[in-house]
Short mmCIF file of C-alpha atoms and ligand atoms in Angstrom, two decimals:
data_model
loop_
_atom_site.label_atom_id
_atom_site.label_comp_id
_atom_site.label_asym_id
_atom_site.label_seq_id
_atom_site.Cartn_x
_atom_site.Cartn_y
_atom_site.Cartn_z
CA UNK A 74 0.00 0.00 0.00
CA UNK A 75 1.20 3.51 -0.74
CA UNK A 76 0.52 4.60 2.82
CA UNK A 77 2.77 7.62 3.25
CA UNK A 78 1.19 9.71 0.49
CA UNK A 79 4.67 10.44 -0.93
CA UNK A 80 5.04 10.55 -4.72
CA UNK A 81 5.77 6.94 -5.82
CA UNK A 82 8.77 6.46 -8.10
CA UNK A 83 9.51 3.52 -10.35
CA UNK A 84 12.63 2.82 -12.40
CA UNK A 85 12.05 1.33 -15.86
CA UNK A 86 15.17 -0.21 -17.39
CA UNK A 87 15.07 -0.18 -21.23
CA UNK A 88 13.54 2.25 -23.71
CA UNK A 89 12.21 -0.22 -26.30
CA UNK A 90 8.50 -0.57 -27.07
CA UNK A 91 7.99 -2.41 -23.75
CA UNK A 92 9.82 0.15 -21.61
CA UNK A 93 8.10 3.15 -23.19
CA UNK A 94 4.69 1.49 -22.83
CA UNK A 95 5.42 0.59 -19.20
CA UNK A 96 6.42 4.19 -18.46
CA UNK A 97 3.15 5.50 -19.93
CA UNK A 98 1.11 2.93 -18.04
CA UNK A 99 2.77 3.72 -14.69
CA UNK A 100 2.16 7.45 -15.05
CA UNK A 101 -1.53 6.74 -15.55
CA UNK A 102 -1.51 5.49 -11.94
CA UNK A 103 0.13 8.74 -10.80
CA UNK A 104 3.62 7.20 -10.55
CA UNK A 105 6.81 9.09 -11.43
CA UNK A 106 9.11 7.17 -13.78
CA UNK A 107 12.85 7.21 -14.40
CA UNK A 108 13.51 5.52 -17.73
CA UNK A 109 17.08 4.24 -18.11
CA UNK A 110 18.35 3.27 -21.57
CA UNK A 111 21.82 2.04 -22.51
CA UNK A 112 21.83 3.52 -26.04
CA UNK A 113 22.86 7.13 -26.57
CA UNK A 114 19.51 7.86 -28.15
CA UNK A 115 16.15 6.14 -27.93
CA UNK A 116 15.40 4.67 -31.34
CA UNK A 117 14.22 1.56 -33.21
CA UNK A 118 15.70 -0.46 -36.04
CA UNK A 119 14.58 -0.09 -39.66
CA UNK A 120 12.04 -2.87 -40.19
CA UNK A 121 8.32 -3.47 -40.01
CA UNK A 122 6.15 -5.02 -37.37
CA UNK A 123 2.69 -6.55 -37.44
CA UNK A 124 0.15 -5.51 -34.83
CA UNK A 125 -2.89 -7.60 -33.94
CA UNK A 126 -6.11 -6.03 -32.66
CA UNK A 127 -4.92 -6.72 -29.10
CA UNK A 128 -2.01 -4.31 -29.69
CA UNK A 129 -4.34 -1.51 -30.83
CA UNK A 130 -6.50 -2.11 -27.72
CA UNK A 131 -3.36 -1.71 -25.59
CA UNK A 132 -2.20 1.39 -27.48
CA UNK A 133 -5.63 2.96 -26.92
CA UNK A 134 -5.43 2.19 -23.20
CA UNK A 135 -2.03 3.94 -23.11
CA UNK A 136 -3.49 7.00 -24.85
CA UNK A 137 -1.42 6.62 -28.03
CA UNK A 138 -3.81 4.60 -30.21
CA UNK A 139 -4.59 7.42 -32.59
CA UNK A 140 -0.92 8.30 -33.17
CA UNK A 141 -0.13 4.65 -33.96
CA UNK A 142 -3.22 4.22 -36.16
CA UNK A 143 -2.26 7.26 -38.22
CA UNK A 144 1.09 5.61 -39.03
CA UNK A 145 -0.28 2.08 -39.65
CA UNK A 146 -1.39 0.32 -42.79
CA UNK A 147 -4.55 -1.73 -42.16
CA UNK A 148 -4.38 -4.95 -44.11
CA UNK A 149 -7.02 -6.99 -45.95
CA UNK A 150 -5.95 -10.58 -45.27
CA UNK A 151 -3.37 -12.77 -43.58
CA UNK A 152 -2.16 -15.11 -46.31
CA UNK A 153 -0.08 -18.28 -46.21
CA UNK A 154 1.34 -19.68 -49.46
CA UNK A 155 3.39 -22.81 -50.06
CA UNK A 156 6.75 -21.43 -51.24
CA UNK A 157 7.58 -24.55 -53.27
CA UNK A 158 4.54 -24.75 -55.58
CA UNK A 159 3.03 -21.28 -54.90
CA UNK A 160 -0.35 -22.76 -53.89
CA UNK A 161 -2.46 -20.99 -51.27
CA UNK A 162 -2.51 -22.75 -47.89
CA UNK A 163 -4.75 -20.43 -45.91
CA UNK A 164 -6.27 -16.97 -45.88
CA UNK A 165 -7.85 -15.07 -43.00
CA UNK A 166 -9.98 -12.07 -43.88
CA UNK A 167 -8.99 -9.22 -41.54
CA UNK A 168 -11.42 -6.72 -43.08
CA UNK A 169 -14.76 -5.50 -41.74
CA UNK A 170 -15.99 -8.72 -40.10
CA UNK A 171 -12.65 -9.29 -38.34
CA UNK A 172 -12.63 -5.71 -37.02
CA UNK A 173 -16.19 -6.09 -35.81
CA UNK A 174 -15.41 -9.37 -34.08
CA UNK A 175 -12.20 -8.19 -32.34
CA UNK A 176 -13.02 -4.50 -31.96
CA UNK A 177 -9.86 -3.41 -33.75
CA UNK A 178 -8.01 -3.86 -37.06
CA UNK A 179 -4.96 -5.92 -38.01
CA UNK A 180 -2.18 -3.51 -38.94
CA UNK A 181 1.43 -3.25 -40.04
CA UNK A 182 3.73 -0.39 -39.16
CA UNK A 183 7.38 0.62 -39.40
CA UNK A 184 9.07 -0.14 -36.06
CA UNK A 185 10.38 3.41 -35.86
CA UNK A 186 6.81 4.69 -36.25
CA UNK A 187 5.25 2.62 -33.47
CA UNK A 188 8.18 3.45 -31.23
CA UNK A 189 7.83 7.16 -32.02
CA UNK A 190 4.07 7.05 -31.38
CA UNK A 191 4.76 6.08 -27.75
CA UNK A 192 7.99 8.09 -27.41
CA UNK A 193 6.22 11.38 -28.29
CA UNK A 194 3.82 10.84 -25.40
CA UNK A 195 6.66 9.82 -23.06
CA UNK A 196 8.69 12.93 -23.92
CA UNK A 197 5.76 15.22 -23.23
CA UNK A 198 4.89 13.60 -19.92
CA UNK A 199 5.84 15.63 -16.85
CA UNK A 200 6.12 12.51 -14.66
CA UNK A 201 8.73 10.79 -16.89
CA UNK A 202 12.44 11.59 -17.00
CA UNK A 203 14.77 9.56 -19.15
CA UNK A 204 18.46 8.96 -19.08
CA UNK A 205 20.24 7.66 -22.16
CA UNK A 206 23.79 6.20 -22.25
CA UNK A 207 22.88 4.49 -18.97
CA UNK A 208 23.62 0.78 -18.98
CA UNK A 209 22.45 -0.94 -15.82
CA UNK A 210 24.65 -3.70 -14.52
CA UNK A 211 23.47 -4.21 -10.95
CA UNK A 212 20.12 -4.30 -9.16
CA UNK A 213 19.51 -4.37 -5.41
CA UNK A 214 16.04 -5.04 -4.04
CA UNK A 215 15.36 -3.97 -0.44
CA UNK A 216 12.27 -4.06 1.76
CA UNK A 217 11.50 -0.43 1.04
CA UNK A 218 12.69 -0.02 -2.54
CA UNK A 219 15.34 -0.67 -5.19
CA UNK A 220 18.78 0.65 -6.08
CA UNK A 221 20.20 0.16 -9.57
CA UNK A 222 23.75 0.93 -10.62
CA UNK A 223 24.99 1.68 -14.11
CA UNK A 224 28.34 0.79 -15.65
CA UNK A 225 29.72 4.25 -14.72
CA UNK A 226 28.88 3.65 -11.06
CA UNK A 227 25.89 6.04 -10.98
CA UNK A 228 23.11 4.91 -8.64
CA UNK A 229 19.36 5.37 -9.08
CA UNK A 230 16.90 4.76 -6.24
CA UNK A 231 13.15 4.26 -6.39
CA UNK A 232 10.24 2.48 -4.77
CA UNK A 233 10.19 -0.24 -7.43
CA UNK A 234 11.74 -1.52 -10.65
CA UNK A 235 10.42 -2.85 -13.96
CA UNK A 236 13.06 -4.52 -16.16
CA UNK A 237 12.21 -3.99 -19.84
CA UNK A 238 15.73 -4.66 -21.04
CA UNK A 239 15.05 -7.20 -23.76
CA UNK A 240 16.14 -10.75 -24.54
CA UNK A 241 19.47 -10.52 -22.71
CA UNK A 242 17.96 -8.77 -19.69
CA UNK A 243 20.34 -7.92 -16.84
CA UNK A 244 17.35 -7.47 -14.55
CA UNK A 245 16.09 -10.97 -15.39
CA UNK A 246 19.54 -12.36 -14.82
CA UNK A 247 19.29 -11.16 -11.22
CA UNK A 248 15.63 -12.01 -10.65
CA UNK A 249 15.38 -15.34 -12.47
CA UNK A 250 18.92 -16.30 -13.50
CA UNK A 251 18.09 -18.58 -16.43
CA UNK A 252 19.59 -18.60 -19.92
CA UNK A 253 17.92 -17.78 -23.26
CA UNK A 254 17.27 -20.68 -25.65
CA UNK A 255 19.03 -19.97 -28.92
CA UNK A 256 16.73 -21.35 -31.61
CA UNK A 257 19.24 -21.83 -34.43
CA UNK A 258 16.72 -19.97 -36.62
CA UNK A 259 18.13 -16.92 -38.38
CA UNK A 260 16.08 -13.95 -39.59
CA UNK A 261 17.07 -11.45 -42.24
CA UNK A 262 15.10 -8.21 -42.47
CA UNK A 263 15.07 -5.39 -45.00
CA UNK A 264 12.80 -2.58 -46.19
CA UNK A 265 12.50 -1.90 -49.95
CA UNK A 266 10.83 0.93 -51.85
CA UNK A 267 7.46 0.09 -53.44
CA UNK A 268 8.68 0.65 -57.01
CA UNK A 269 11.29 -2.10 -56.52
CA UNK A 270 8.63 -4.58 -55.43
CA UNK A 271 7.27 -6.83 -58.25
CA UNK A 272 3.82 -5.51 -59.15
CA UNK A 273 2.05 -8.81 -58.54
CA UNK A 274 3.41 -8.88 -54.97
CA UNK A 275 2.33 -5.37 -54.00
CA UNK A 276 -0.37 -6.90 -51.84
CA UNK A 277 -2.07 -5.15 -48.92
CA UNK A 278 -1.58 -8.10 -46.61
CA UNK A 279 1.16 -9.88 -44.72
CA UNK A 280 1.91 -12.74 -47.16
CA UNK A 281 3.90 -15.66 -45.77
CA UNK A 282 5.62 -18.10 -48.16
CA UNK A 283 6.24 -21.30 -46.20
CA UNK A 284 9.15 -23.38 -47.46
CA UNK A 285 11.00 -26.39 -46.12
CA UNK A 286 13.07 -25.23 -43.11
CA UNK A 287 12.62 -21.61 -44.19
CA UNK A 288 9.97 -18.99 -44.91
CA UNK A 289 9.59 -15.50 -46.28
CA UNK A 290 7.14 -12.70 -45.39
CA UNK A 291 6.29 -9.40 -47.09
CA UNK A 292 3.87 -6.61 -46.28
CA UNK A 293 3.44 -2.90 -47.04
CA UNK A 294 4.58 -0.03 -44.81
CA UNK A 295 3.98 3.72 -44.71
CA UNK A 296 0.90 3.94 -46.90
CA UNK A 297 2.33 1.35 -49.29
CA UNK A 298 5.42 3.43 -50.14
CA UNK A 299 7.68 0.70 -48.78
CA UNK A 300 7.60 -3.07 -48.28
CA UNK A 301 9.01 -5.03 -45.38
CA UNK A 302 10.81 -8.26 -46.25
CA UNK A 303 11.61 -10.89 -43.65
CA UNK A 304 13.27 -14.21 -44.42
CA UNK A 305 13.92 -16.97 -41.90
CA UNK A 306 15.86 -20.22 -42.16
CA UNK A 307 17.32 -22.98 -39.99
CA UNK A 308 20.98 -22.16 -39.80
CA UNK A 309 23.75 -24.64 -40.60
CA UNK A 310 26.01 -22.74 -38.18
CA UNK A 311 26.29 -22.85 -34.42
CA UNK A 312 24.40 -19.61 -33.63
CA UNK A 313 24.63 -17.16 -30.74
CA UNK A 314 21.82 -14.65 -30.08
CA UNK A 315 22.62 -11.30 -31.69
CA UNK A 316 22.56 -9.06 -34.75
CA UNK A 317 25.16 -8.57 -37.48
CA UNK A 318 25.41 -7.62 -41.15
CA UNK A 319 24.15 -10.36 -43.45
CA UNK A 320 24.93 -11.42 -47.00
CA UNK A 321 22.68 -12.10 -49.97
CA UNK A 322 24.81 -15.12 -50.77
CA UNK A 323 23.91 -16.74 -47.46
CA UNK A 324 20.18 -16.03 -47.94
CA UNK A 325 20.18 -17.50 -51.45
CA UNK A 326 21.93 -20.65 -50.25
CA UNK A 327 18.95 -21.46 -47.98
CA UNK A 328 16.18 -20.76 -50.51
CA UNK A 329 16.86 -23.32 -53.20
CA UNK A 330 13.87 -25.09 -54.71
CA UNK A 331 11.58 -22.13 -53.98
CA UNK A 332 9.05 -20.90 -56.56
CA UNK A 333 10.21 -17.98 -58.69
CA UNK A 334 7.44 -15.65 -57.37
CA UNK A 335 8.84 -15.35 -53.84
CA UNK A 336 12.42 -16.14 -54.91
CA UNK A 337 12.67 -12.85 -56.87
CA UNK A 338 12.36 -10.94 -53.60
CA UNK A 339 15.60 -12.29 -52.22
CA UNK A 340 17.69 -10.22 -54.65
CA UNK A 341 15.94 -6.90 -53.91
CA UNK A 342 17.58 -5.62 -50.70
CA UNK A 343 20.93 -3.85 -51.07
CA UNK A 344 21.84 -4.64 -47.50
CA UNK A 345 20.40 -7.02 -44.95
CA UNK A 346 20.59 -7.26 -41.19
CA UNK A 347 20.90 -10.78 -39.78
CA UNK A 348 19.35 -11.81 -36.43
CA UNK A 349 20.11 -15.11 -34.72
CA UNK A 350 16.95 -15.53 -32.63
CA UNK A 351 16.26 -16.83 -29.13
CA UNK A 352 13.30 -17.39 -26.85
CA UNK A 353 13.09 -18.66 -23.29
CA UNK A 354 11.34 -21.51 -21.58
CA UNK A 355 8.43 -19.99 -19.58
CA UNK A 356 9.10 -19.82 -15.81
CA UNK A 357 6.75 -19.60 -12.82
CA UNK A 358 8.05 -16.35 -11.38
CA UNK A 359 9.29 -13.09 -12.90
CA UNK A 360 10.20 -11.17 -9.78
CA UNK A 361 10.48 -10.62 -6.08
CA UNK A 362 9.57 -7.77 -3.77
CA UNK A 363 9.07 -4.60 -5.75
CA UNK A 364 10.75 -5.80 -8.92
CA UNK A 365 9.42 -7.46 -12.00
CA UNK A 366 10.12 -7.80 -15.73
CA UNK A 367 8.12 -7.05 -18.87
CA UNK A 368 8.27 -7.58 -22.66
CA UNK A 369 11.15 -9.58 -24.12
CA UNK A 370 12.89 -9.56 -20.74
CA UNK A 371 9.98 -11.61 -19.39
CA UNK A 372 8.94 -13.75 -22.37
CA UNK A 373 11.14 -13.51 -25.45
CA UNK A 374 9.49 -15.51 -28.21
CA UNK A 375 10.08 -16.59 -31.75
CA UNK A 376 8.50 -14.17 -34.21
CA UNK A 377 6.17 -16.72 -35.85
CA UNK A 378 2.95 -15.36 -34.36
CA UNK A 379 4.09 -11.73 -34.74
CA UNK A 380 3.17 -11.10 -31.10
CA UNK A 381 6.33 -10.17 -29.13
CA UNK A 382 5.70 -6.43 -29.14
CA UNK A 383 1.93 -6.95 -28.86
CA UNK A 384 2.57 -8.92 -25.66
CA UNK A 385 4.88 -6.19 -24.31
CA UNK A 386 2.07 -3.66 -24.86
CA UNK A 387 -0.46 -5.96 -23.17
CA UNK A 388 1.99 -6.43 -20.25
CA UNK A 389 2.31 -2.68 -19.78
CA UNK A 390 -1.44 -2.09 -19.67
CA UNK A 391 -2.01 -5.07 -17.37
CA UNK A 392 0.69 -3.85 -14.99
CA UNK A 393 -1.04 -0.47 -14.73
CA UNK A 394 -4.44 -2.09 -14.13
CA UNK A 395 -2.94 -4.37 -11.46
CA UNK A 396 -1.51 -1.31 -9.68
CA UNK A 397 -4.89 0.39 -9.90
CA UNK A 398 -6.87 -2.50 -8.40
CA UNK A 399 -4.20 -3.01 -5.71
CA UNK A 400 -4.56 0.62 -4.68
CA UNK A 401 -0.92 1.35 -5.62
CA UNK A 402 0.52 -1.40 -3.40
CA UNK A 403 3.33 -2.11 -5.83
CA UNK A 404 4.53 -5.43 -4.45
CA UNK A 405 1.02 -6.87 -4.39
CA UNK A 406 0.32 -5.46 -7.85
CA UNK A 407 3.51 -6.95 -9.34
CA UNK A 408 2.53 -10.45 -8.10
CA UNK A 409 -1.00 -10.04 -9.51
CA UNK A 410 0.48 -8.88 -12.84
CA UNK A 411 2.74 -11.95 -12.95
CA UNK A 412 -0.10 -14.32 -11.99
CA UNK A 413 -2.08 -13.08 -14.99
CA UNK A 414 0.68 -12.56 -17.54
CA UNK A 415 2.87 -15.65 -17.03
CA UNK A 416 0.36 -18.24 -18.31
CA UNK A 417 -0.91 -16.05 -21.15
CA UNK A 418 2.53 -15.25 -22.49
CA UNK A 419 3.69 -18.86 -22.01
CA UNK A 420 0.85 -19.95 -24.28
CA UNK A 421 2.01 -17.44 -26.88
CA UNK A 422 5.66 -18.57 -26.60
CA UNK A 423 4.68 -22.21 -27.14
CA UNK A 424 2.11 -21.42 -29.85
CA UNK A 425 4.73 -19.39 -31.72
CA UNK A 426 7.08 -22.38 -31.70
CA UNK A 427 4.31 -24.56 -33.12
CA UNK A 428 3.56 -22.02 -35.86
CA UNK A 429 7.26 -22.04 -36.75
CA UNK A 430 7.05 -25.80 -37.14
CA UNK A 431 4.13 -25.41 -39.56
CA UNK A 432 5.88 -22.66 -41.53
CA UNK A 433 8.99 -24.80 -41.97
CA UNK A 434 7.33 -28.16 -42.62
CA UNK A 435 8.78 -30.50 -45.23
CA UNK A 436 7.89 -33.92 -46.61
CA UNK A 437 4.73 -35.45 -45.13
CA UNK A 438 4.50 -32.63 -42.56
CA UNK A 439 4.23 -30.19 -45.44
CA UNK A 440 1.41 -32.23 -47.01
CA UNK A 441 -0.46 -32.27 -43.70
CA UNK A 442 0.15 -28.54 -43.24
CA UNK A 443 -1.18 -27.73 -46.70
CA UNK A 444 -4.40 -29.68 -46.05
CA UNK A 445 -4.91 -28.36 -42.52
CA UNK A 446 -7.16 -25.39 -43.24
CA UNK A 447 -8.71 -26.45 -46.55
CA UNK A 448 -12.33 -25.30 -46.69
CA UNK A 449 -12.22 -23.71 -43.23
CA UNK A 450 -14.75 -20.91 -42.79
CA UNK A 451 -13.67 -17.46 -41.63
CA UNK A 452 -15.79 -17.87 -38.48
CA UNK A 453 -13.82 -21.00 -37.56
CA UNK A 454 -10.55 -19.12 -38.09
CA UNK A 455 -11.84 -16.33 -35.88
CA UNK A 456 -12.89 -18.80 -33.18
CA UNK A 457 -9.39 -20.31 -33.22
CA UNK A 458 -7.66 -16.96 -32.69
CA UNK A 459 -10.19 -15.52 -30.26
CA UNK A 460 -8.01 -16.30 -27.21
CA UNK A 461 -5.21 -14.19 -28.64
CA UNK A 462 -6.89 -11.23 -30.32
CA UNK A 463 -9.86 -10.56 -28.03
CA UNK A 464 -7.65 -9.16 -25.23
CA UNK A 465 -8.48 -5.66 -24.04
CA UNK A 466 -8.12 -3.43 -20.99
CA UNK A 467 -11.53 -4.51 -19.62
CA UNK A 468 -10.65 -8.22 -19.58
CA UNK A 469 -6.90 -7.96 -18.96
CA UNK A 470 -7.03 -8.96 -15.29
CA UNK A 471 -9.43 -11.85 -15.86
CA UNK A 472 -8.30 -15.46 -15.91
CA UNK A 473 -9.16 -17.37 -19.11
CA UNK A 474 -12.83 -18.30 -19.15
CA UNK A 475 -13.70 -15.89 -16.29
CA UNK A 476 -16.74 -13.69 -17.06
C1 FAD B 724 12.51 -10.84 -36.78
C2 FAD B 724 11.54 -10.37 -35.78
C3 FAD B 724 10.27 -9.99 -36.17
C4 FAD B 724 9.34 -9.57 -35.23
N1 FAD B 724 8.09 -9.24 -35.64
C5 FAD B 724 7.16 -8.88 -34.74
C6 FAD B 724 5.84 -8.56 -35.15
O1 FAD B 724 5.53 -8.58 -36.33
N2 FAD B 724 4.92 -8.19 -34.19
C7 FAD B 724 5.25 -8.15 -32.86
O2 FAD B 724 4.40 -7.83 -32.03
N3 FAD B 724 6.51 -8.45 -32.44
C8 FAD B 724 7.47 -8.81 -33.34
N4 FAD B 724 8.74 -9.10 -32.92
C9 FAD B 724 9.05 -9.05 -31.49
C10 FAD B 724 9.33 -7.64 -31.02
O3 FAD B 724 10.31 -7.03 -31.83
C11 FAD B 724 9.83 -7.66 -29.57
O4 FAD B 724 9.03 -8.52 -28.81
C12 FAD B 724 9.76 -6.27 -28.94
O5 FAD B 724 10.52 -5.35 -29.70
C13 FAD B 724 10.27 -6.33 -27.52
O6 FAD B 724 10.34 -5.03 -26.98
P1 FAD B 724 11.07 -4.81 -25.58
O7 FAD B 724 10.94 -3.36 -25.31
O8 FAD B 724 10.58 -5.79 -24.59
O9 FAD B 724 12.59 -5.20 -25.86
P2 FAD B 724 13.68 -4.47 -26.79
O10 FAD B 724 13.07 -3.92 -28.02
O11 FAD B 724 14.80 -5.43 -26.94
O12 FAD B 724 14.16 -3.23 -25.92
C14 FAD B 724 15.03 -3.39 -24.83
C15 FAD B 724 15.70 -2.05 -24.57
O13 FAD B 724 16.48 -2.15 -23.40
C16 FAD B 724 17.75 -1.59 -23.62
N5 FAD B 724 18.67 -2.28 -22.70
C17 FAD B 724 19.09 -3.56 -22.77
N6 FAD B 724 19.89 -3.85 -21.73
C18 FAD B 724 19.98 -2.72 -20.99
C19 FAD B 724 20.66 -2.40 -19.78
N7 FAD B 724 21.41 -3.30 -19.13
N8 FAD B 724 20.56 -1.13 -19.29
C20 FAD B 724 19.79 -0.19 -19.94
N9 FAD B 724 19.13 -0.45 -21.10
C21 FAD B 724 19.21 -1.72 -21.61
C22 FAD B 724 18.02 -1.87 -25.09
O14 FAD B 724 18.99 -0.98 -25.62
C23 FAD B 724 16.64 -1.63 -25.70
O15 FAD B 724 16.40 -0.29 -26.03
C24 FAD B 724 9.69 -9.51 -33.86
C25 FAD B 724 10.99 -9.86 -33.44
C26 FAD B 724 11.90 -10.27 -34.40
C27 FAD B 724 13.28 -10.66 -33.94
#
């Protein structure tokens, strides 16, 4: 309980989508936030991101829905194609009936644009101060608060701490102490101008070409002026989590036997960035005392459901709601937040792995995959994704099935 009427202060470590969203959510409960980011400026990488209707619900609850909507492209379908014979495997209509069912659209947006949509609100907020070039390397949790120390020896004190410091979280290292699971799956991402995109592939939908042990995705950005390209494959190398420059030669070596329609896309980017990906096995606890974690620090996941950032946004809103219903008792609120978020995000982590298996199927698995959704009605698709997309601020503290 916040029983001394003093202004509550929380430290948020990390200025990614999760950290910015957490900062906004905390201020909505009257809490002052110190946002600590290791980079010298708060920014996002040049690539796209897909946002489900649950993400727009969260953005609305944070007060930045309109800014994000104005920068989004709302898509018509989610399409899966077989990359070997270019046959259609499945198609979900995300138009009018989808929006009506889930209360929000399915969108795609440049990562810099979603980040900026939250950052603008953070920068204007009188309760938020942020410190760049501040890399945290130690966390101390006491009965009455937290002390974090950066690599220059500067100390920051507050009533509580939320670690939003990504896949290799230092905060998680101290609170949980487990290791990420390197998947061995490598992702290349690039953005190309619309005029470079083959005309027949300028489609207003995320289109996924599923190939054996690899897949490729494209979708429009910024009013269709650009296209995001993402390719993924099972690496032959021993991978370590991280980002480096990639090479077209490597990409091409993994996409042999792929139909010419998607294959043409592999030669378009002039430079590629290469991510070796990781997730983590879900755990039963994310924190202790007045410390917890959020976003990729809490539940890094493979990108196959396009939900990592959506989950970080949901986390942030849920954390704020937990604080509200716990009357600003931060320790109690953090445990309530974890009780609700751990099982939901674990389901997403495991479901994403399963989707990856479908995307990369070969042989008989591929045949089964291609027959899986044949003739399925849109209503049945919607029923199957209801658990994921129907999240909103009103139901965020409910357990599954609770009315
Ligand atoms: C290829 C790919 C495609 C994806 N596509 C989608 C998609 O379509 N839709 C979707 O919802 N999600 C997608 N995701 C997932 C999404 O990108 C992440 O889940 C999301 O960005 C996580 O945000 P975050 O703020 O938790 O972590 P991060 O974005 O990693 O931010 C962490 C921040 O903390 C800072 N930091 C780290 N350590 C410290 C420290 N010790 N001290 C201070 N600061 C620190 C970092 O500099 C960084 O700014 C994708 C991911 C990948 C890899």
